[in-house]
Amino acid sequence: RWARESPKPTRRHILTDSQVCLYAFAKGRSSSRSLNRVLRRTAAVACASACYPSYAYIRTDDNPADAPSRRGWALPYPRTCRA
């Protein structure tokens, strides 16, 4: 939805705690067929919406998206972002 609402080129920062995904997205391809499908879909959405994703690594302990599934509660923001 945010892609449709933003007609001008935008940069989106995406944090991941998976180094496999981080390097596959940075390279744009993978030896895994299932991951390649995800990469192609993501690239198509990015091209169609003038969105330029920026990927960065975040430690699992600092990843706010993992909090509900691992600890049962959500952090409002990561404590620190380490590159």
PDB file of N, CA and C in Angstrom:
ATOM      1  N   ARG A   1       0.818  -1.185   0.000  1.00  0.00           N
ATOM      2  CA  ARG A   1       0.000   0.000   0.000  1.00  0.00           C
ATOM      3  C   ARG A   1       0.860   1.245   0.000  1.00  0.00           C
ATOM      4  N   TRP A   2       1.952   1.281   0.787  1.00  0.00           N
ATOM      5  CA  TRP A   2       2.796   2.469   0.821  1.00  0.00           C
ATOM      6  C   TRP A   2       3.415   2.739  -0.538  1.00  0.00           C
ATOM      7  N   ALA A   3       3.570   1.701  -1.368  1.00  0.00           N
ATOM      8  CA  ALA A   3       4.153   1.893  -2.698  1.00  0.00           C
ATOM      9  C   ALA A   3       3.205   2.697  -3.591  1.00  0.00           C
ATOM     10  N   ARG A   4       1.907   2.433  -3.500  1.00  0.00           N
ATOM     11  CA  ARG A   4       0.937   3.170  -4.315  1.00  0.00           C
ATOM     12  C   ARG A   4       0.802   4.615  -3.861  1.00  0.00           C
ATOM     13  N   GLU A   5       0.951   4.871  -2.581  1.00  0.00           N
ATOM     14  CA  GLU A   5       0.732   6.197  -2.036  1.00  0.00           C
ATOM     15  C   GLU A   5       1.908   7.140  -2.259  1.00  0.00           C
ATOM     16  N   SER A   6       3.015   6.636  -2.733  1.00  0.00           N
ATOM     17  CA  SER A   6       4.211   7.441  -2.873  1.00  0.00           C
ATOM     18  C   SER A   6       4.665   7.464  -4.342  1.00  0.00           C
ATOM     19  N   PRO A   7       4.165   8.426  -5.147  1.00  0.00           N
ATOM     20  CA  PRO A   7       4.500   8.440  -6.563  1.00  0.00           C
ATOM     21  C   PRO A   7       5.944   8.833  -6.859  1.00  0.00           C
ATOM     22  N   LYS A   8       6.583   9.581  -5.980  1.00  0.00           N
ATOM     23  CA  LYS A   8       7.964   9.989  -6.223  1.00  0.00           C
ATOM     24  C   LYS A   8       8.924   8.902  -5.730  1.00  0.00           C
ATOM     25  N   PRO A   9      10.128   8.853  -6.285  1.00  0.00           N
ATOM     26  CA  PRO A   9      11.098   7.833  -5.843  1.00  0.00           C
ATOM     27  C   PRO A   9      11.382   7.947  -4.342  1.00  0.00           C
ATOM     28  N   THR A  10      11.386   6.810  -3.683  1.00  0.00           N
ATOM     29  CA  THR A  10      11.624   6.786  -2.243  1.00  0.00           C
ATOM     30  C   THR A  10      12.630   5.693  -1.900  1.00  0.00           C
ATOM     31  N   ARG A  11      13.280   5.852  -0.786  1.00  0.00           N
ATOM     32  CA  ARG A  11      14.192   4.829  -0.274  1.00  0.00           C
ATOM     33  C   ARG A  11      13.563   4.246   0.985  1.00  0.00           C
ATOM     34  N   ARG A  12      13.483   2.935   1.039  1.00  0.00           N
ATOM     35  CA  ARG A  12      12.936   2.231   2.199  1.00  0.00           C
ATOM     36  C   ARG A  12      14.050   1.432   2.853  1.00  0.00           C
ATOM     37  N   HIS A  13      14.192   1.571   4.142  1.00  0.00           N
ATOM     38  CA  HIS A  13      15.217   0.858   4.895  1.00  0.00           C
ATOM     39  C   HIS A  13      14.595  -0.408   5.473  1.00  0.00           C
ATOM     40  N   ILE A  14      15.171  -1.543   5.134  1.00  0.00           N
ATOM     41  CA  ILE A  14      14.652  -2.839   5.556  1.00  0.00           C
ATOM     42  C   ILE A  14      15.708  -3.533   6.400  1.00  0.00           C
ATOM     43  N   LEU A  15      15.347  -3.847   7.633  1.00  0.00           N
ATOM     44  CA  LEU A  15      16.265  -4.529   8.544  1.00  0.00           C
ATOM     45  C   LEU A  15      15.967  -6.019   8.546  1.00  0.00           C
ATOM     46  N   THR A  16      17.011  -6.835   8.549  1.00  0.00           N
ATOM     47  CA  THR A  16      16.840  -8.279   8.600  1.00  0.00           C
ATOM     48  C   THR A  16      17.884  -8.895   9.513  1.00  0.00           C
ATOM     49  N   ASP A  17      17.495  -9.969  10.186  1.00  0.00           N
ATOM     50  CA  ASP A  17      18.461 -10.679  11.021  1.00  0.00           C
ATOM     51  C   ASP A  17      18.950 -11.945  10.319  1.00  0.00           C
ATOM     52  N   SER A  18      18.625 -12.080   9.042  1.00  0.00           N
ATOM     53  CA  SER A  18      19.082 -13.222   8.249  1.00  0.00           C
ATOM     54  C   SER A  18      20.150 -12.754   7.264  1.00  0.00           C
ATOM     55  N   GLN A  19      21.374 -13.206   7.482  1.00  0.00           N
ATOM     56  CA  GLN A  19      22.446 -12.818   6.580  1.00  0.00           C
ATOM     57  C   GLN A  19      22.265 -13.451   5.204  1.00  0.00           C
ATOM     58  N   VAL A  20      21.623 -14.596   5.131  1.00  0.00           N
ATOM     59  CA  VAL A  20      21.344 -15.215   3.836  1.00  0.00           C
ATOM     60  C   VAL A  20      20.452 -14.303   3.011  1.00  0.00           C
ATOM     61  N   CYS A  21      19.362 -13.844   3.603  1.00  0.00           N
ATOM     62  CA  CYS A  21      18.451 -12.938   2.893  1.00  0.00           C
ATOM     63  C   CYS A  21      19.127 -11.615   2.564  1.00  0.00           C
ATOM     64  N   LEU A  22      19.888 -11.091   3.493  1.00  0.00           N
ATOM     65  CA  LEU A  22      20.572  -9.817   3.276  1.00  0.00           C
ATOM     66  C   LEU A  22      21.448  -9.875   2.032  1.00  0.00           C
ATOM     67  N   TYR A  23      22.297 -10.892   1.920  1.00  0.00           N
ATOM     68  CA  TYR A  23      23.214 -10.973   0.791  1.00  0.00           C
ATOM     69  C   TYR A  23      22.501 -11.387  -0.497  1.00  0.00           C
ATOM     70  N   ALA A  24      21.434 -12.170  -0.398  1.00  0.00           N
ATOM     71  CA  ALA A  24      20.672 -12.525  -1.591  1.00  0.00           C
ATOM     72  C   ALA A  24      19.970 -11.296  -2.164  1.00  0.00           C
ATOM     73  N   PHE A  25      19.384 -10.480  -1.304  1.00  0.00           N
ATOM     74  CA  PHE A  25      18.735  -9.257  -1.777  1.00  0.00           C
ATOM     75  C   PHE A  25      19.764  -8.268  -2.314  1.00  0.00           C
ATOM     76  N   ALA A  26      20.901  -8.174  -1.678  1.00  0.00           N
ATOM     77  CA  ALA A  26      21.946  -7.262  -2.154  1.00  0.00           C
ATOM     78  C   ALA A  26      22.464  -7.701  -3.524  1.00  0.00           C
ATOM     79  N   LYS A  27      22.581  -8.997  -3.724  1.00  0.00           N
ATOM     80  CA  LYS A  27      23.077  -9.525  -5.000  1.00  0.00           C
ATOM     81  C   LYS A  27      21.967  -9.601  -6.047  1.00  0.00           C
ATOM     82  N   GLY A  28      20.738  -9.804  -5.588  1.00  0.00           N
ATOM     83  CA  GLY A  28      19.609  -9.882  -6.501  1.00  0.00           C
ATOM     84  C   GLY A  28      19.308 -11.278  -7.004  1.00  0.00           C
ATOM     85  N   ARG A  29      20.022 -12.259  -6.525  1.00  0.00           N
ATOM     86  CA  ARG A  29      19.770 -13.638  -6.934  1.00  0.00           C
ATOM     87  C   ARG A  29      20.295 -14.595  -5.872  1.00  0.00           C
ATOM     88  N   SER A  30      19.853 -15.853  -6.004  1.00  0.00           N
ATOM     89  CA  SER A  30      20.237 -16.873  -5.043  1.00  0.00           C
ATOM     90  C   SER A  30      20.258 -18.228  -5.733  1.00  0.00           C
ATOM     91  N   SER A  31      20.917 -19.194  -5.146  1.00  0.00           N
ATOM     92  CA  SER A  31      20.895 -20.552  -5.698  1.00  0.00           C
ATOM     93  C   SER A  31      19.606 -21.273  -5.322  1.00  0.00           C
ATOM     94  N   SER A  32      18.856 -20.722  -4.382  1.00  0.00           N
ATOM     95  CA  SER A  32      17.594 -21.303  -3.947  1.00  0.00           C
ATOM     96  C   SER A  32      16.447 -20.841  -4.858  1.00  0.00           C
ATOM     97  N   ARG A  33      15.716 -21.785  -5.433  1.00  0.00           N
ATOM     98  CA  ARG A  33      14.600 -21.422  -6.320  1.00  0.00           C
ATOM     99  C   ARG A  33      13.507 -20.661  -5.581  1.00  0.00           C
ATOM    100  N   SER A  34      13.191 -21.100  -4.376  1.00  0.00           N
ATOM    101  CA  SER A  34      12.122 -20.439  -3.627  1.00  0.00           C
ATOM    102  C   SER A  34      12.524 -19.010  -3.254  1.00  0.00           C
ATOM    103  N   LEU A  35      13.775 -18.808  -2.898  1.00  0.00           N
ATOM    104  CA  LEU A  35      14.236 -17.459  -2.582  1.00  0.00           C
ATOM    105  C   LEU A  35      14.288 -16.594  -3.839  1.00  0.00           C
ATOM    106  N   ASN A  36      14.625 -17.170  -4.981  1.00  0.00           N
ATOM    107  CA  ASN A  36      14.632 -16.421  -6.231  1.00  0.00           C
ATOM    108  C   ASN A  36      13.245 -15.906  -6.595  1.00  0.00           C
ATOM    109  N   ARG A  37      12.196 -16.685  -6.297  1.00  0.00           N
ATOM    110  CA  ARG A  37      10.832 -16.216  -6.552  1.00  0.00           C
ATOM    111  C   ARG A  37      10.543 -14.964  -5.733  1.00  0.00           C
ATOM    112  N   VAL A  38      10.933 -14.985  -4.479  1.00  0.00           N
ATOM    113  CA  VAL A  38      10.728 -13.820  -3.603  1.00  0.00           C
ATOM    114  C   VAL A  38      11.536 -12.627  -4.127  1.00  0.00           C
ATOM    115  N   LEU A  39      12.757 -12.879  -4.537  1.00  0.00           N
ATOM    116  CA  LEU A  39      13.604 -11.797  -5.058  1.00  0.00           C
ATOM    117  C   LEU A  39      13.003 -11.172  -6.309  1.00  0.00           C
ATOM    118  N   ARG A  40      12.479 -11.990  -7.211  1.00  0.00           N
ATOM    119  CA  ARG A  40      11.871 -11.461  -8.443  1.00  0.00           C
ATOM    120  C   ARG A  40      10.636 -10.626  -8.130  1.00  0.00           C
ATOM    121  N   ARG A  41       9.796 -11.120  -7.225  1.00  0.00           N
ATOM    122  CA  ARG A  41       8.590 -10.359  -6.858  1.00  0.00           C
ATOM    123  C   ARG A  41       8.954  -9.025  -6.207  1.00  0.00           C
ATOM    124  N   THR A  42       9.917  -9.065  -5.314  1.00  0.00           N
ATOM    125  CA  THR A  42      10.347  -7.841  -4.630  1.00  0.00           C
ATOM    126  C   THR A  42      10.928  -6.841  -5.619  1.00  0.00           C
ATOM    127  N   ALA A  43      11.732  -7.322  -6.565  1.00  0.00           N
ATOM    128  CA  ALA A  43      12.315  -6.438  -7.570  1.00  0.00           C
ATOM    129  C   ALA A  43      11.235  -5.830  -8.462  1.00  0.00           C
ATOM    130  N   ALA A  44      10.220  -6.610  -8.808  1.00  0.00           N
ATOM    131  CA  ALA A  44       9.133  -6.097  -9.642  1.00  0.00           C
ATOM    132  C   ALA A  44       8.358  -4.990  -8.928  1.00  0.00           C
ATOM    133  N   VAL A  45       8.063  -5.206  -7.651  1.00  0.00           N
ATOM    134  CA  VAL A  45       7.347  -4.179  -6.877  1.00  0.00           C
ATOM    135  C   VAL A  45       8.206  -2.928  -6.736  1.00  0.00           C
ATOM    136  N   ALA A  46       9.495  -3.104  -6.481  1.00  0.00           N
ATOM    137  CA  ALA A  46      10.390  -1.955  -6.325  1.00  0.00           C
ATOM    138  C   ALA A  46      10.470  -1.149  -7.619  1.00  0.00           C
ATOM    139  N   CYS A  47      10.576  -1.823  -8.754  1.00  0.00           N
ATOM    140  CA  CYS A  47      10.651  -1.124 -10.041  1.00  0.00           C
ATOM    141  C   CYS A  47       9.347  -0.415 -10.367  1.00  0.00           C
ATOM    142  N   ALA A  48       8.232  -1.073 -10.123  1.00  0.00           N
ATOM    143  CA  ALA A  48       6.932  -0.504 -10.454  1.00  0.00           C
ATOM    144  C   ALA A  48       6.570   0.684  -9.568  1.00  0.00           C
ATOM    145  N   SER A  49       7.107   0.729  -8.377  1.00  0.00           N
ATOM    146  CA  SER A  49       6.718   1.783  -7.434  1.00  0.00           C
ATOM    147  C   SER A  49       7.794   2.842  -7.232  1.00  0.00           C
ATOM    148  N   ALA A  50       8.883   2.776  -7.989  1.00  0.00           N
ATOM    149  CA  ALA A  50       9.998   3.725  -7.838  1.00  0.00           C
ATOM    150  C   ALA A  50      10.520   3.721  -6.398  1.00  0.00           C
ATOM    151  N   CYS A  51      10.563   2.547  -5.812  1.00  0.00           N
ATOM    152  CA  CYS A  51      11.060   2.375  -4.453  1.00  0.00           C
ATOM    153  C   CYS A  51      12.456   1.776  -4.523  1.00  0.00           C
ATOM    154  N   TYR A  52      13.366   2.328  -3.765  1.00  0.00           N
ATOM    155  CA  TYR A  52      14.727   1.838  -3.740  1.00  0.00           C
ATOM    156  C   TYR A  52      15.025   1.292  -2.350  1.00  0.00           C
ATOM    157  N   PRO A  53      14.924  -0.037  -2.190  1.00  0.00           N
ATOM    158  CA  PRO A  53      15.143  -0.595  -0.858  1.00  0.00           C
ATOM    159  C   PRO A  53      16.611  -0.571  -0.457  1.00  0.00           C
ATOM    160  N   SER A  54      16.831  -0.347   0.811  1.00  0.00           N
ATOM    161  CA  SER A  54      18.165  -0.374   1.398  1.00  0.00           C
ATOM    162  C   SER A  54      18.130  -1.416   2.504  1.00  0.00           C
ATOM    163  N   TYR A  55      18.952  -2.461   2.379  1.00  0.00           N
ATOM    164  CA  TYR A  55      18.929  -3.569   3.323  1.00  0.00           C
ATOM    165  C   TYR A  55      20.078  -3.434   4.319  1.00  0.00           C
ATOM    166  N   ALA A  56      19.796  -3.764   5.563  1.00  0.00           N
ATOM    167  CA  ALA A  56      20.821  -3.713   6.605  1.00  0.00           C
ATOM    168  C   ALA A  56      20.616  -4.874   7.574  1.00  0.00           C
ATOM    169  N   TYR A  57      21.710  -5.318   8.155  1.00  0.00           N
ATOM    170  CA  TYR A  57      21.674  -6.412   9.123  1.00  0.00           C
ATOM    171  C   TYR A  57      21.401  -5.855  10.520  1.00  0.00           C
ATOM    172  N   ILE A  58      20.575  -6.581  11.270  1.00  0.00           N
ATOM    173  CA  ILE A  58      20.308  -6.246  12.660  1.00  0.00           C
ATOM    174  C   ILE A  58      20.377  -7.554  13.459  1.00  0.00           C
ATOM    175  N   ARG A  59      20.979  -7.482  14.629  1.00  0.00           N
ATOM    176  CA  ARG A  59      21.075  -8.689  15.455  1.00  0.00           C
ATOM    177  C   ARG A  59      19.681  -9.162  15.847  1.00  0.00           C
ATOM    178  N   THR A  60      19.523 -10.453  16.007  1.00  0.00           N
ATOM    179  CA  THR A  60      18.228 -11.025  16.359  1.00  0.00           C
ATOM    180  C   THR A  60      17.692 -10.439  17.663  1.00  0.00           C
ATOM    181  N   ASP A  61      18.563 -10.222  18.634  1.00  0.00           N
ATOM    182  CA  ASP A  61      18.127  -9.647  19.921  1.00  0.00           C
ATOM    183  C   ASP A  61      17.587  -8.239  19.772  1.00  0.00           C
ATOM    184  N   ASP A  62      18.039  -7.514  18.762  1.00  0.00           N
ATOM    185  CA  ASP A  62      17.613  -6.127  18.562  1.00  0.00           C
ATOM    186  C   ASP A  62      16.500  -5.985  17.529  1.00  0.00           C
ATOM    187  N   ASN A  63      16.056  -7.072  16.947  1.00  0.00           N
ATOM    188  CA  ASN A  63      15.054  -7.033  15.889  1.00  0.00           C
ATOM    189  C   ASN A  63      13.656  -6.905  16.500  1.00  0.00           C
ATOM    190  N   PRO A  64      12.998  -5.757  16.305  1.00  0.00           N
ATOM    191  CA  PRO A  64      11.680  -5.575  16.910  1.00  0.00           C
ATOM    192  C   PRO A  64      10.610  -6.471  16.293  1.00  0.00           C
ATOM    193  N   ALA A  65      10.813  -6.954  15.087  1.00  0.00           N
ATOM    194  CA  ALA A  65       9.820  -7.824  14.449  1.00  0.00           C
ATOM    195  C   ALA A  65       9.800  -9.209  15.080  1.00  0.00           C
ATOM    196  N   ASP A  66      10.877  -9.621  15.717  1.00  0.00           N
ATOM    197  CA  ASP A  66      10.930 -10.941  16.337  1.00  0.00           C
ATOM    198  C   ASP A  66      10.342 -10.969  17.748  1.00  0.00           C
ATOM    199  N   ALA A  67      10.183  -9.841  18.347  1.00  0.00           N
ATOM    200  CA  ALA A  67       9.744  -9.796  19.739  1.00  0.00           C
ATOM    201  C   ALA A  67       8.410 -10.506  19.997  1.00  0.00           C
ATOM    202  N   PRO A  68       7.366 -10.269  19.204  1.00  0.00           N
ATOM    203  CA  PRO A  68       6.095 -10.940  19.515  1.00  0.00           C
ATOM    204  C   PRO A  68       6.181 -12.462  19.434  1.00  0.00           C
ATOM    205  N   SER A  69       6.954 -12.980  18.497  1.00  0.00           N
ATOM    206  CA  SER A  69       7.009 -14.430  18.339  1.00  0.00           C
ATOM    207  C   SER A  69       7.999 -15.089  19.292  1.00  0.00           C
ATOM    208  N   ARG A  70       8.980 -14.372  19.770  1.00  0.00           N
ATOM    209  CA  ARG A  70      10.007 -14.981  20.618  1.00  0.00           C
ATOM    210  C   ARG A  70       9.835 -14.676  22.091  1.00  0.00           C
ATOM    211  N   ARG A  71       9.345 -13.490  22.406  1.00  0.00           N
ATOM    212  CA  ARG A  71       9.237 -13.097  23.810  1.00  0.00           C
ATOM    213  C   ARG A  71       7.790 -12.861  24.257  1.00  0.00           C
ATOM    214  N   GLY A  72       6.878 -12.814  23.305  1.00  0.00           N
ATOM    215  CA  GLY A  72       5.480 -12.603  23.649  1.00  0.00           C
ATOM    216  C   GLY A  72       5.083 -11.150  23.807  1.00  0.00           C
ATOM    217  N   TRP A  73       5.986 -10.218  23.542  1.00  0.00           N
ATOM    218  CA  TRP A  73       5.672  -8.796  23.611  1.00  0.00           C
ATOM    219  C   TRP A  73       6.529  -8.072  22.599  1.00  0.00           C
ATOM    220  N   ALA A  74       6.118  -6.882  22.214  1.00  0.00           N
ATOM    221  CA  ALA A  74       6.818  -6.134  21.160  1.00  0.00           C
ATOM    222  C   ALA A  74       7.573  -4.946  21.737  1.00  0.00           C
ATOM    223  N   LEU A  75       8.757  -4.720  21.232  1.00  0.00           N
ATOM    224  CA  LEU A  75       9.518  -3.518  21.563  1.00  0.00           C
ATOM    225  C   LEU A  75       9.069  -2.395  20.637  1.00  0.00           C
ATOM    226  N   PRO A  76       8.950  -1.170  21.121  1.00  0.00           N
ATOM    227  CA  PRO A  76       8.535  -0.091  20.228  1.00  0.00           C
ATOM    228  C   PRO A  76       9.605   0.222  19.179  1.00  0.00           C
ATOM    229  N   TYR A  77      10.878   0.149  19.538  1.00  0.00           N
ATOM    230  CA  TYR A  77      11.977   0.423  18.625  1.00  0.00           C
ATOM    231  C   TYR A  77      13.159  -0.457  19.017  1.00  0.00           C
ATOM    232  N   PRO A  78      14.060  -0.729  18.066  1.00  0.00           N
ATOM    233  CA  PRO A  78      15.260  -1.491  18.459  1.00  0.00           C
ATOM    234  C   PRO A  78      16.105  -0.679  19.438  1.00  0.00           C
ATOM    235  N   ARG A  79      16.725  -1.376  20.365  1.00  0.00           N
ATOM    236  CA  ARG A  79      17.586  -0.668  21.328  1.00  0.00           C
ATOM    237  C   ARG A  79      18.742   0.000  20.612  1.00  0.00           C
ATOM    238  N   THR A  80      19.375  -0.727  19.727  1.00  0.00           N
ATOM    239  CA  THR A  80      20.462  -0.167  18.935  1.00  0.00           C
ATOM    240  C   THR A  80      20.429  -0.819  17.569  1.00  0.00           C
ATOM    241  N   CYS A  81      20.951  -0.123  16.598  1.00  0.00           N
ATOM    242  CA  CYS A  81      21.101  -0.675  15.262  1.00  0.00           C
ATOM    243  C   CYS A  81      22.582  -0.793  14.967  1.00  0.00           C
ATOM    244  N   ARG A  82      23.037  -1.997  14.866  1.00  0.00           N
ATOM    245  CA  ARG A  82      24.442  -2.227  14.574  1.00  0.00           C
ATOM    246  C   ARG A  82      24.598  -2.675  13.145  1.00  0.00           C
ATOM    247  N   ALA A  83      25.463  -2.022  12.409  1.00  0.00           N
ATOM    248  CA  ALA A  83      25.672  -2.381  11.005  1.00  0.00           C
ATOM    249  C   ALA A  83      26.735  -3.452  10.892  1.00  0.00           C
TER     250      ALA A  83
END
